[in-house]
C-alpha cells in the first residue's frame, strides 16, 4: 500500500429543503453517516455532532432561508477523528450572532460553541454563507 495522502477520509453532502422537515432530516442523515464512519451512535462525540448539525440546520431554515432555496449539509471526516460540519444557506447578508444575554434570544449557538472545538462563518459566493463547526473525539 502506498502512503495515504493527508486528505479528508470521507465526505457527505446533501441538499435539503428549508423546512422543519429538512432540518430534521439533516440531523437524521448526519447520525446515519457518522455511524457509518465508525463513531459509536451513543458516544459523546456522535451526540455532540448530531446536536451541532441540528442547531446549524435549524438556523439555516429559520434565519438563513430565501423563498425557493434550500440549504446544504456537508460532513467531512478529517484526520484524527475530527468531523467538520458545514451548513450553507443563501443569506450571506445575515450572519449568526451569539446573544450575550442569557435569557435573550436563543441558545443554539451557545450550545454549538460549547460542543464544538471551533466554529465560524465563511462567505459562499456569490451571496450565500457557510456556517462551519468542528467536533472531535473527547473520549
Ligand atoms: N444561518 C443563519 N443565518 C442568519 N442568521 C443566523 C443564522 N444562524 C444564527 N443567526 C442569527 O444568530 C442568532 C442566534 O442564533 P441561535 O443562538 O441559534 O438562536 P435562535 O436560533 O434561537 O435565535 C439568531 O437569532 C439569528 O439572528
Ligand atoms: Mg438557533
PDB file of C-alpha atoms in Angstrom, residues 27-73:
ATOM      1  CA  UNK A  27     -29.848  15.550  11.779  1.00  0.00           C
ATOM      2  CA  UNK A  28     -31.041  12.052  10.857  1.00  0.00           C
ATOM      3  CA  UNK A  29     -28.749  11.828   7.836  1.00  0.00           C
ATOM      4  CA  UNK A  30     -25.810  13.062   9.876  1.00  0.00           C
ATOM      5  CA  UNK A  31     -26.417  10.478  12.602  1.00  0.00           C
ATOM      6  CA  UNK A  32     -26.533   7.736   9.988  1.00  0.00           C
ATOM      7  CA  UNK A  33     -23.429   8.921   8.147  1.00  0.00           C
ATOM      8  CA  UNK A  34     -21.381   9.351  11.299  1.00  0.00           C
ATOM      9  CA  UNK A  35     -22.334   5.837  12.390  1.00  0.00           C
ATOM     10  CA  UNK A  36     -21.149   4.529   9.014  1.00  0.00           C
ATOM     11  CA  UNK A  37     -17.849   6.254   9.614  1.00  0.00           C
ATOM     12  CA  UNK A  38     -17.490   4.306  12.819  1.00  0.00           C
ATOM     13  CA  UNK A  39     -18.423   6.793  15.509  1.00  0.00           C
ATOM     14  CA  UNK A  40     -20.485   4.796  18.021  1.00  0.00           C
ATOM     15  CA  UNK A  41     -24.040   6.226  17.914  1.00  0.00           C
ATOM     16  CA  UNK A  42     -24.284   6.736  21.668  1.00  0.00           C
ATOM     17  CA  UNK A  43     -20.799   8.206  22.072  1.00  0.00           C
ATOM     18  CA  UNK A  44     -20.368  11.763  23.311  1.00  0.00           C
ATOM     19  CA  UNK A  45     -18.777  12.889  20.061  1.00  0.00           C
ATOM     20  CA  UNK A  46     -21.601  11.436  17.923  1.00  0.00           C
ATOM     21  CA  UNK A  47     -24.205  13.060  20.134  1.00  0.00           C
ATOM     22  CA  UNK A  48     -22.336  16.366  20.054  1.00  0.00           C
ATOM     23  CA  UNK A  49     -22.157  16.184  16.251  1.00  0.00           C
ATOM     24  CA  UNK A  50     -25.892  15.455  15.994  1.00  0.00           C
ATOM     25  CA  UNK A  51     -26.777  18.431  18.204  1.00  0.00           C
ATOM     26  CA  UNK A  52     -24.470  20.757  16.267  1.00  0.00           C
ATOM     27  CA  UNK A  53     -25.954  19.646  12.936  1.00  0.00           C
ATOM     28  CA  UNK A  54     -29.479  20.131  14.310  1.00  0.00           C
ATOM     29  CA  UNK A  55     -28.757  23.645  15.591  1.00  0.00           C
ATOM     30  CA  UNK A  56     -26.984  24.805  12.421  1.00  0.00           C
ATOM     31  CA  UNK A  57     -29.658  23.288  10.177  1.00  0.00           C
ATOM     32  CA  UNK A  58     -32.438  24.854  12.238  1.00  0.00           C
ATOM     33  CA  UNK A  59     -30.703  28.215  11.948  1.00  0.00           C
ATOM     34  CA  UNK A  60     -30.323  27.849   8.186  1.00  0.00           C
ATOM     35  CA  UNK A  61     -34.071  27.216   7.963  1.00  0.00           C
ATOM     36  CA  UNK A  62     -35.187  29.864  10.470  1.00  0.00           C
ATOM     37  CA  UNK A  63     -32.737  32.682   9.807  1.00  0.00           C
ATOM     38  CA  UNK A  64     -30.904  31.939   6.561  1.00  0.00           C
ATOM     39  CA  UNK A  65     -33.619  30.984   4.117  1.00  0.00           C
ATOM     40  CA  UNK A  66     -34.848  32.554   0.898  1.00  0.00           C
ATOM     41  CA  UNK A  67     -38.065  31.555  -0.889  1.00  0.00           C
ATOM     42  CA  UNK A  68     -37.496  28.645  -3.221  1.00  0.00           C
ATOM     43  CA  UNK A  69     -33.991  27.987  -1.951  1.00  0.00           C
ATOM     44  CA  UNK A  70     -32.792  25.073   0.123  1.00  0.00           C
ATOM     45  CA  UNK A  71     -29.765  24.647   2.318  1.00  0.00           C
ATOM     46  CA  UNK A  72     -26.856  22.256   2.090  1.00  0.00           C
ATOM     47  CA  UNK A  73     -25.384  19.964   4.690  1.00  0.00           C
TER      48      UNK A  73
END
